[in-house]
mmCIF file of C-alpha atoms in Angstrom:
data_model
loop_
_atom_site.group_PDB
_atom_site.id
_atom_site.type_symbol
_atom_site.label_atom_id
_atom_site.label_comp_id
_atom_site.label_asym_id
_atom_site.label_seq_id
_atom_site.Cartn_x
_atom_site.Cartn_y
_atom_site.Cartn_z
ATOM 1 C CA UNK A 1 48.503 155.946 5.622
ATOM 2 C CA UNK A 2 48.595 157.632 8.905
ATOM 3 C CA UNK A 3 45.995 157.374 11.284
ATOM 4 C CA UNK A 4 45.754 161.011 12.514
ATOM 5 C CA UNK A 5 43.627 159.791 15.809
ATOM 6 C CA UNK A 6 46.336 157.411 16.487
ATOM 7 C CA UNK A 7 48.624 158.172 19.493
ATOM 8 C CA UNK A 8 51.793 156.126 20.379
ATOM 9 C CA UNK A 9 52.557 154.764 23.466
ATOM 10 C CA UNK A 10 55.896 155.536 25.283
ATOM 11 C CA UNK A 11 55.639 151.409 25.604
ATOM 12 C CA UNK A 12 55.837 151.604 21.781
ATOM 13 C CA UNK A 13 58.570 154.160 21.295
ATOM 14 C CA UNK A 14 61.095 152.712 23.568
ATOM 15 C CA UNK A 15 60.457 149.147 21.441
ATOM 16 C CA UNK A 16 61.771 151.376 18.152
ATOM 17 C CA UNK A 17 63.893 153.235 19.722
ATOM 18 C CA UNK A 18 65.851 149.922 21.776
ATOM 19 C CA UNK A 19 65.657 147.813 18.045
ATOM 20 C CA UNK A 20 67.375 150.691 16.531
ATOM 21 C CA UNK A 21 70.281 151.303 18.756
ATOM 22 C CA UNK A 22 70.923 147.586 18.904
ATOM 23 C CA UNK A 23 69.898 146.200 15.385
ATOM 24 C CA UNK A 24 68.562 143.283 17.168
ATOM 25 C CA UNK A 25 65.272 142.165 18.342
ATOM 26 C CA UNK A 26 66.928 140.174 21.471
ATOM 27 C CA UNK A 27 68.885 142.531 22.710
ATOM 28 C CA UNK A 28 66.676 144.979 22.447
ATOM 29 C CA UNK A 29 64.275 143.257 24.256
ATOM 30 C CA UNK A 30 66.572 142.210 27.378
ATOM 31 C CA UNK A 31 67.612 145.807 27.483
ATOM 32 C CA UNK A 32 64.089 146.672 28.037
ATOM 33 C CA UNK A 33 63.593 143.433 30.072
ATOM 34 C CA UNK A 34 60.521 142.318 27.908
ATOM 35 C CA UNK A 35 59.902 139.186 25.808
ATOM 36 C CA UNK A 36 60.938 139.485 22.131
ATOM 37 C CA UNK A 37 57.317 138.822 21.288
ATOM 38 C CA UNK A 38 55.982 141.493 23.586
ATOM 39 C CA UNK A 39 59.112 143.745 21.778
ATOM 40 C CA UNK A 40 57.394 142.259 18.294
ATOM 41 C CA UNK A 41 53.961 143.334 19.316
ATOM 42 C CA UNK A 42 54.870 146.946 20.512
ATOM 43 C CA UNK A 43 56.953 147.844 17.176
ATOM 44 C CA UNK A 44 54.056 145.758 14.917
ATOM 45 C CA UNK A 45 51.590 148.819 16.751
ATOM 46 C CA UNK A 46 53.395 151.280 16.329
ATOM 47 C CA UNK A 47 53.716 151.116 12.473
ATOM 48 C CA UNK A 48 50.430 149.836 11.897
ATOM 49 C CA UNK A 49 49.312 153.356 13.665
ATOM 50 C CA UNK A 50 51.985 155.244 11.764
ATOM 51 C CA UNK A 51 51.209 153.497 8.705
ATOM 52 C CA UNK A 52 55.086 153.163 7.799
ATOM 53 C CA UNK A 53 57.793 150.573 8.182
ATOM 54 C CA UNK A 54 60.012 151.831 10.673
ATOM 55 C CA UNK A 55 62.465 148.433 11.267
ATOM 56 C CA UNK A 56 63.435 146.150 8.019
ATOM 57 C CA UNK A 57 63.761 142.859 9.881
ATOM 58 C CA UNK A 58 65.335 139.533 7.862
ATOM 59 C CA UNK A 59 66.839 136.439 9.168
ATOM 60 C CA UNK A 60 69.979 137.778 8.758
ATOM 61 C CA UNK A 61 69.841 141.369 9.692
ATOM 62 C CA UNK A 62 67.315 144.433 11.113
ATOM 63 C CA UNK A 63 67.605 147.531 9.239
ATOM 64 C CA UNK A 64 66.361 150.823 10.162
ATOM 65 C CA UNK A 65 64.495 152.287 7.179
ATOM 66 C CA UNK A 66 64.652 155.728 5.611
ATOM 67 C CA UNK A 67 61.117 156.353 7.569
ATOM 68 C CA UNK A 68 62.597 155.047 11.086
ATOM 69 C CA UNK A 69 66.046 157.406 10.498
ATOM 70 C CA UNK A 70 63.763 160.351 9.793
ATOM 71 C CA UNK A 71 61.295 159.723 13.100
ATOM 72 C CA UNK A 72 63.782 158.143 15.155
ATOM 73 C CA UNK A 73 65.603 161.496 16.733
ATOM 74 C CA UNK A 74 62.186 162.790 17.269
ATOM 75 C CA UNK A 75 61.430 159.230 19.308
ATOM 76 C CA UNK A 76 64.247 160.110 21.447
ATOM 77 C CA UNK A 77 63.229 163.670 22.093
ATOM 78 C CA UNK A 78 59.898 162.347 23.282
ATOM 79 C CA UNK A 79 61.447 159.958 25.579
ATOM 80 C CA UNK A 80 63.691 162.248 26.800
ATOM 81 C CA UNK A 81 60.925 164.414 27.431
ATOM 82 C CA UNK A 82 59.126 162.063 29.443
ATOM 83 C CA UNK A 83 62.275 160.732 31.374
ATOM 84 C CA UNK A 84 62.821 164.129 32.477
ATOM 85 C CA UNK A 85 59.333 165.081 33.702
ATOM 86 C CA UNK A 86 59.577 161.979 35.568
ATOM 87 C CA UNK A 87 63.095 162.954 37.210
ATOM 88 C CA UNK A 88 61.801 166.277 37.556
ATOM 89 C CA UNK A 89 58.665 165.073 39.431
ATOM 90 C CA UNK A 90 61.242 163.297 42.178
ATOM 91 C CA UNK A 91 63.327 166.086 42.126
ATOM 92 C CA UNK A 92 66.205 164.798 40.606
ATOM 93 C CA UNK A 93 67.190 166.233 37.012
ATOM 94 C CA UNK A 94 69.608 163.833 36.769
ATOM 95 C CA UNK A 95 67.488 160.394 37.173
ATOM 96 C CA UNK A 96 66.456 158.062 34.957
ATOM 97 C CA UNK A 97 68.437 156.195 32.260
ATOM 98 C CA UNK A 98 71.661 158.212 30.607
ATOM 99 C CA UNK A 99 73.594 157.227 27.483
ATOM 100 C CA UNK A 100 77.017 158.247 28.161
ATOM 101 C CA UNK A 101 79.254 158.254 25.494
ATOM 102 C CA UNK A 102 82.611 158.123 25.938
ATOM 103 C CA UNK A 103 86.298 158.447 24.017
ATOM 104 C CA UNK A 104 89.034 154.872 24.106
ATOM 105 C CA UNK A 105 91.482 157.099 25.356
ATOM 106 C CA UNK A 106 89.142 158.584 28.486
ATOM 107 C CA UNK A 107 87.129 156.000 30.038
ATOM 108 C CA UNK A 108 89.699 154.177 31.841
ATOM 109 C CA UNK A 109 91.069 157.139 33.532
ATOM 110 C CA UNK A 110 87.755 158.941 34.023
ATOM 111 C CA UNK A 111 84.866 155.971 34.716
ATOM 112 C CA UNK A 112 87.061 154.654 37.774
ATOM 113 C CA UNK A 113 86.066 157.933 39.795
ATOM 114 C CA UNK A 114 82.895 159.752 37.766
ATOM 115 C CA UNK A 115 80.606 156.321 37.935
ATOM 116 C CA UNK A 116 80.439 155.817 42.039
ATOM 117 C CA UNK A 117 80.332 159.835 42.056
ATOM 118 C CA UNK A 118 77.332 159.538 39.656
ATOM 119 C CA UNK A 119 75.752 156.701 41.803
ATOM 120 C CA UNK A 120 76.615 158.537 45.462
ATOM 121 C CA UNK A 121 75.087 162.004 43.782
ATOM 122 C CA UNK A 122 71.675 160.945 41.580
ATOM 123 C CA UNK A 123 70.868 157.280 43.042
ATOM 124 C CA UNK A 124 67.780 157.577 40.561
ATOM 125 C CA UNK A 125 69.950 157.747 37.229
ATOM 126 C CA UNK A 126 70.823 154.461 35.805
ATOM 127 C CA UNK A 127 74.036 155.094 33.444
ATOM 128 C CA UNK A 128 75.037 153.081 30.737
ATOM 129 C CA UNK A 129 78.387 153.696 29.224
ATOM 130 C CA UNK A 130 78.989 153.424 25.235
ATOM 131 C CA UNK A 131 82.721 153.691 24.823
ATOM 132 C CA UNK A 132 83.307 154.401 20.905
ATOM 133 C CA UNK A 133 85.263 156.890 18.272
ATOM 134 C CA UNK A 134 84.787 160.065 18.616
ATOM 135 C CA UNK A 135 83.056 159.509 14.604
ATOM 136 C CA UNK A 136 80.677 156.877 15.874
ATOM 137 C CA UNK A 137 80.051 158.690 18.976
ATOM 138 C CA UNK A 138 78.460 161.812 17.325
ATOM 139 C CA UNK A 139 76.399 159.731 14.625
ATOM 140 C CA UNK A 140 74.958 158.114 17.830
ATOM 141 C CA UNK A 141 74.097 161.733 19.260
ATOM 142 C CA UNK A 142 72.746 162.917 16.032
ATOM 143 C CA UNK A 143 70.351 159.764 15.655
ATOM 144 C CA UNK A 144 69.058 159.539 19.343
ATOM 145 C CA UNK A 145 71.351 156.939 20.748
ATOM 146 C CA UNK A 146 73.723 158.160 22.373
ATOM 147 C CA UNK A 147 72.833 161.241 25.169
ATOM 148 C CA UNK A 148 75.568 162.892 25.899
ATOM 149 C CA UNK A 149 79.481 162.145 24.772
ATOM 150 C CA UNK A 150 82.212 162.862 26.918
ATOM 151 C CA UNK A 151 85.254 163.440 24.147
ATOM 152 C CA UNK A 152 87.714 165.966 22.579
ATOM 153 C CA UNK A 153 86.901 169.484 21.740
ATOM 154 C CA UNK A 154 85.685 171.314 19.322
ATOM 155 C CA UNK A 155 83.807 168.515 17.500
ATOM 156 C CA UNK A 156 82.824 170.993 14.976
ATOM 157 C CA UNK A 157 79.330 169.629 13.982
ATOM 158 C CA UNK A 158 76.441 171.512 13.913
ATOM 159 C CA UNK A 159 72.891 170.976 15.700
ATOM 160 C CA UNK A 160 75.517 170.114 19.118
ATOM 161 C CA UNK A 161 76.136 171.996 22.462
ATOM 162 C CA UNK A 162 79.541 171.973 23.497
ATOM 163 C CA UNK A 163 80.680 172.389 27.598
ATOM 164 C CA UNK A 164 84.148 172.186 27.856
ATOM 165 C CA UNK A 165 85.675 170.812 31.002
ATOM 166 C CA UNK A 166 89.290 170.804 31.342
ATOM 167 C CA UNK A 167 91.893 170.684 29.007
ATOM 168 C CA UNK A 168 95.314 168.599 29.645
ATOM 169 C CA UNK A 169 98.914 168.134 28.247
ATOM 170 C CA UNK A 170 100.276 165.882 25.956
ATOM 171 C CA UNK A 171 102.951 163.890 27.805
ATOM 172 C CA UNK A 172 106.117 161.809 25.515
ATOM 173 C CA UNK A 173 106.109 157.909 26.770
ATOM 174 C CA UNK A 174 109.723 156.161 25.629
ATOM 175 C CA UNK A 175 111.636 153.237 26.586
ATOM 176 C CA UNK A 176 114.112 153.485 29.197
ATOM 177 C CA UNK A 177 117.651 154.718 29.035
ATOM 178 C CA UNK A 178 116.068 156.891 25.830
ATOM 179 C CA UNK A 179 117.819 160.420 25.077
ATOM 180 C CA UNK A 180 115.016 161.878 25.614
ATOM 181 C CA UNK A 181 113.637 160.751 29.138
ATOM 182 C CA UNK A 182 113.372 163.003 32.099
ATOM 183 C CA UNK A 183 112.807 165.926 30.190
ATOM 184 C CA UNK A 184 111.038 169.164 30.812
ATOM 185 C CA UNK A 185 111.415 171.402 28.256
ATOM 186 C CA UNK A 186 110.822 169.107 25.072
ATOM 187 C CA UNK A 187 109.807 171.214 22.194
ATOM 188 C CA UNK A 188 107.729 169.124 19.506
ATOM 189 C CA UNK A 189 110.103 169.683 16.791
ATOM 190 C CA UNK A 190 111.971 166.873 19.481
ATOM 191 C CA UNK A 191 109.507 164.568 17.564
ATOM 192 C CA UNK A 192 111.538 164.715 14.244
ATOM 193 C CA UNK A 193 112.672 161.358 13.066
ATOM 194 C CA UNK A 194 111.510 159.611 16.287
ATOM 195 C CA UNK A 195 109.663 156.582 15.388
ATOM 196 C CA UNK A 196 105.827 157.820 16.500
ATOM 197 C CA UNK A 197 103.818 155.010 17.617
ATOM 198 C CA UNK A 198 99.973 155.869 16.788
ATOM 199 C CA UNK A 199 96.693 154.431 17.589
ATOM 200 C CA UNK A 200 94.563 153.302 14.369
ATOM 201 C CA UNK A 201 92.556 155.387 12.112
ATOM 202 C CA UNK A 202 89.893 156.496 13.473
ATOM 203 C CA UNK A 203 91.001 157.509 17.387
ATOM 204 C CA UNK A 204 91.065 161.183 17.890
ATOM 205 C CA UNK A 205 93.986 160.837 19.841
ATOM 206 C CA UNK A 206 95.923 159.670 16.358
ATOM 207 C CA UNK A 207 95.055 162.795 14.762
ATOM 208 C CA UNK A 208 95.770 164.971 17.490
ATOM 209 C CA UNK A 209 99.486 163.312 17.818
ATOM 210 C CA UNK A 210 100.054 163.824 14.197
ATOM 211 C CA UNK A 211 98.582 167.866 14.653
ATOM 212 C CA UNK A 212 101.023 168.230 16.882
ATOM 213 C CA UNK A 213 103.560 167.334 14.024
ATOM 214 C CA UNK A 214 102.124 168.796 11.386
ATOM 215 C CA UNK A 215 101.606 172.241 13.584
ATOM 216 C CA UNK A 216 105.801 172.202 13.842
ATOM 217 C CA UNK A 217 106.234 170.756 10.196
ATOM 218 C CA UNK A 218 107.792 167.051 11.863
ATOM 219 C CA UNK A 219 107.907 164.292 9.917
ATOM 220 C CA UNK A 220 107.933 161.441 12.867
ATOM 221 C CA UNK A 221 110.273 158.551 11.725
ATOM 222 C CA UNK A 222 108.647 155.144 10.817
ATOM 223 C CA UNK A 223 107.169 152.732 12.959
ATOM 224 C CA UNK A 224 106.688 150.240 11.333
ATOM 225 C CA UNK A 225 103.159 148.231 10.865
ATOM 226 C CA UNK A 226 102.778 148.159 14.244
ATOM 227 C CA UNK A 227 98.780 149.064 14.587
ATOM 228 C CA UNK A 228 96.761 149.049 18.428
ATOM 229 C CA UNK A 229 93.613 149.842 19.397
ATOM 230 C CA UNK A 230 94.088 150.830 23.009
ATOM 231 C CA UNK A 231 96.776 153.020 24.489
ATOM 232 C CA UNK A 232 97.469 150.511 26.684
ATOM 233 C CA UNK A 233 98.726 148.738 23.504
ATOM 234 C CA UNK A 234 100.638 151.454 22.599
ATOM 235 C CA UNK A 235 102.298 152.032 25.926
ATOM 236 C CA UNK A 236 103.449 148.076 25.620
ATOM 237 C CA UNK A 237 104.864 148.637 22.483
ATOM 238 C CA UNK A 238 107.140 151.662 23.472
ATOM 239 C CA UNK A 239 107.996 149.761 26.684
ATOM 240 C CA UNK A 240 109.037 146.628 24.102
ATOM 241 C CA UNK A 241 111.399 149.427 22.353
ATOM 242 C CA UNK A 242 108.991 149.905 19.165
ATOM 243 C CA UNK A 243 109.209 153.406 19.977
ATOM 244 C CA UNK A 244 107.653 156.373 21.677
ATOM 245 C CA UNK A 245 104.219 157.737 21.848
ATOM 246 C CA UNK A 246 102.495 160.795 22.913
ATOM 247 C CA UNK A 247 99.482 159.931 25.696
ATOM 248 C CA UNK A 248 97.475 162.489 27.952
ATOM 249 C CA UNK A 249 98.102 163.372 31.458
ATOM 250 C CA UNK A 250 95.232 161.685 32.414
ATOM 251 C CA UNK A 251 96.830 158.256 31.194
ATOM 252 C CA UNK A 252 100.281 158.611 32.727
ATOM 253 C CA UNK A 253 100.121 157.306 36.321
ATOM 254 C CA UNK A 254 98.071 154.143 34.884
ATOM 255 C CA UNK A 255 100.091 153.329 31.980
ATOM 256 C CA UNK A 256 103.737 153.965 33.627
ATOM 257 C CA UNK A 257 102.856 152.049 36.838
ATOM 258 C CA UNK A 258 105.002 148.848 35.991
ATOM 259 C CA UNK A 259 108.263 150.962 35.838
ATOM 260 C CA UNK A 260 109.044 150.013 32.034
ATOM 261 C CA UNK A 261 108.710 153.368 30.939
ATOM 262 C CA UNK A 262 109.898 157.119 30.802
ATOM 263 C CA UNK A 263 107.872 160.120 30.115
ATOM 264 C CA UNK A 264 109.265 163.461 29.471
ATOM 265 C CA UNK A 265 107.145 166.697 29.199
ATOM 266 C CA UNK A 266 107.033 169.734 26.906
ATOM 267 C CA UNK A 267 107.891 173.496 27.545
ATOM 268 C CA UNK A 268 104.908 175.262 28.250
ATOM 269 C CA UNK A 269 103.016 176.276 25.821
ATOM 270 C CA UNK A 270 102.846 172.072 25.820
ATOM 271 C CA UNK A 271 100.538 170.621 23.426
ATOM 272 C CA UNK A 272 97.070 168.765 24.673
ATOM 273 C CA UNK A 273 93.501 168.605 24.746
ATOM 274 C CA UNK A 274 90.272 169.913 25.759
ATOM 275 C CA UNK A 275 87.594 167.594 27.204
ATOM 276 C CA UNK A 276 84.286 168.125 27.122
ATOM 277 C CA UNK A 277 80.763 166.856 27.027
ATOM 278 C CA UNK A 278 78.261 167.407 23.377
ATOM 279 C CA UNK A 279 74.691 167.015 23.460
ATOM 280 C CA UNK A 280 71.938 167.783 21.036
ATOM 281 C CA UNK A 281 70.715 171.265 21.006
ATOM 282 C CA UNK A 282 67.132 170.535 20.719
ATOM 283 C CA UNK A 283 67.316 168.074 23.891
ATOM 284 C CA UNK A 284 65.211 169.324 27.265
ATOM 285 C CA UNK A 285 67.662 168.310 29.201
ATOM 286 C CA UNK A 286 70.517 171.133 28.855
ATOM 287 C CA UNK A 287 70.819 172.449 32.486
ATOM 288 C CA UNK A 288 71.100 168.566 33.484
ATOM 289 C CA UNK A 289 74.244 167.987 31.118
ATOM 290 C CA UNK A 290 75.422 171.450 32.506
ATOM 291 C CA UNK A 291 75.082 169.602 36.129
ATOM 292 C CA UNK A 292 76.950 166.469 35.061
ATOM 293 C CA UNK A 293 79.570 168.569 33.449
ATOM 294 C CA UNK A 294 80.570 170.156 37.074
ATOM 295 C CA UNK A 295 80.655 166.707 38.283
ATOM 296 C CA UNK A 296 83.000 165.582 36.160
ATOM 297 C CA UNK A 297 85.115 168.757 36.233
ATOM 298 C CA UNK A 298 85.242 167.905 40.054
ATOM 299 C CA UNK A 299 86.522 164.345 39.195
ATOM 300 C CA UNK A 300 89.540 165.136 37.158
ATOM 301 C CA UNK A 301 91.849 162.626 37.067
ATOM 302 C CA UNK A 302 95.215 164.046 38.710
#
């Protein structure tokens, strides 16, 4: 039973909180650069004063129980909460520790620029990048562990702000010599029969190539069972004569570089992307993510 004098520590919640993200008593205790048993001691106090089980802990595995999934987004408000007064009382909204989330098929063209921006503009924040699926990405924002997500728009899930930043064009990677390279005025019904290399299940990026299709009633030709999990993959694959993919502009000068390849580009209205960032509506920090959001608008990668 809940002690109703009892009042946890921010010590205490940032144990939970740290255990939860990484289902390991370890690593949650080098991220908060404690001992495990100090880690131990701080979770053992905070359920003794809750009176629940927050963490299921085995020699195999550490759970988060039905108790810990229910209090843990209102863990990471609180931190939050105090994280910001404390950037606040520097005066610098953007301080402290940041989850970033961040798309496969973004964070090699964007992270190059945005993280020695982020470092020259709020010295005080300390970033740390979690580069997932989009899917994974917004079950972290939903449970507290993830911040912010930088990824494709709309995400269409409630209790989430949305800021978009830029959107981009789709751009047609093939080997070269092919029929098809040097183009400018590609129509996507130019996809028909071509053999459509895709990332796996799972990327955005995969669905949005086959929308693209579906939008113009394409059926893309086989590819085989040729599977990847980066675009960089993918881009070998065409450039091995596998076949062709679609990548954003964002990818293009990085993943054509070696001279294997040949893009060509559709007719305007071309088909793309919006970026943006998503954030929890209930978070304190919403003119903060609307900051970061014009920083990374101002680092768009060419």
């Amino acid at each position: 039973m809940t002690d109703q004098t009892y009042q946890p520590t921010l010590s205490q919640l940032r144990a939970f909180a740290a255990i939860a993200e990484y289902r390991h008593f370890g690593s949650a205790a080098a991220r908060l650069n404690v001992s495990q048993p100090t880690l131990s001691q701080a979770l053992a106090s905070l359920e003794n004063g809750l009176g629940l089980q927050l963490i299921e802990r085995s020699t195999r595995r550490v759970l988060v129980t039905a108790a810990g999934k229910r209090l843990l987004p209102q863990a990471m408000a609180t931190l939050e909460a105090a994280d910001r007064f404390m950037a606040s009382a520097v005066g610098d909204g953007l301080g402290g520790s940041l989850r970033l989330g961040i798309i496969p098929t973004v964070a090699p063209y964007v992270l190059p620029t945005l993280l020695p921006e982020l470092r020259r503009r709020f010295p005080a924040m300390v970033p740390h990048v979690i580069e997932d699926q989009t899917a994974r990405l917004l079950d972290g924002l939903r449970n507290g562990l993830v911040d912010v997500a930088l990824l494709a728009l709309p995400t269409e899930t409630t209790g989430l702000i949305e800021i978009p930043l830029y959107s981009e064009e789709f751009v047609l990677v093939t080997p070269p010599g092919h029929e098809l390279a040097g183009r400018t005025d590609l129509s996507p019904a130019a996809l028909e029969a071509l053999p459509l290399l895709l990332l796996d299940e799972g990327h955005c990026l995969r669905d949005q190539s086959l929308d693209v299709c579906r939008a113009q009633e394409v059926r893309p030709g086989p590819a085989g069972d040729t599977r990847a999990a980066s675009l960089a993959t993918v881009v070998q694959c065409v450039a091995g004569g596998l076949g062709v993919t679609l990548i954003p502009q964002m990818a293009v000068a990085a993943e054509t570089s070696r001279g294997t390849l040949e893009i060509a580009r559709f007719a305007a209205p071309a088909p793309g992307r919006t970026l943006g960032l998503a954030f929890r509506a209930s978070t304190a920090r919403t003119e903060d993510y609307e900051h970061l959001a014009d920083v990374i608008r101002a680092q768009r990668p060419v």
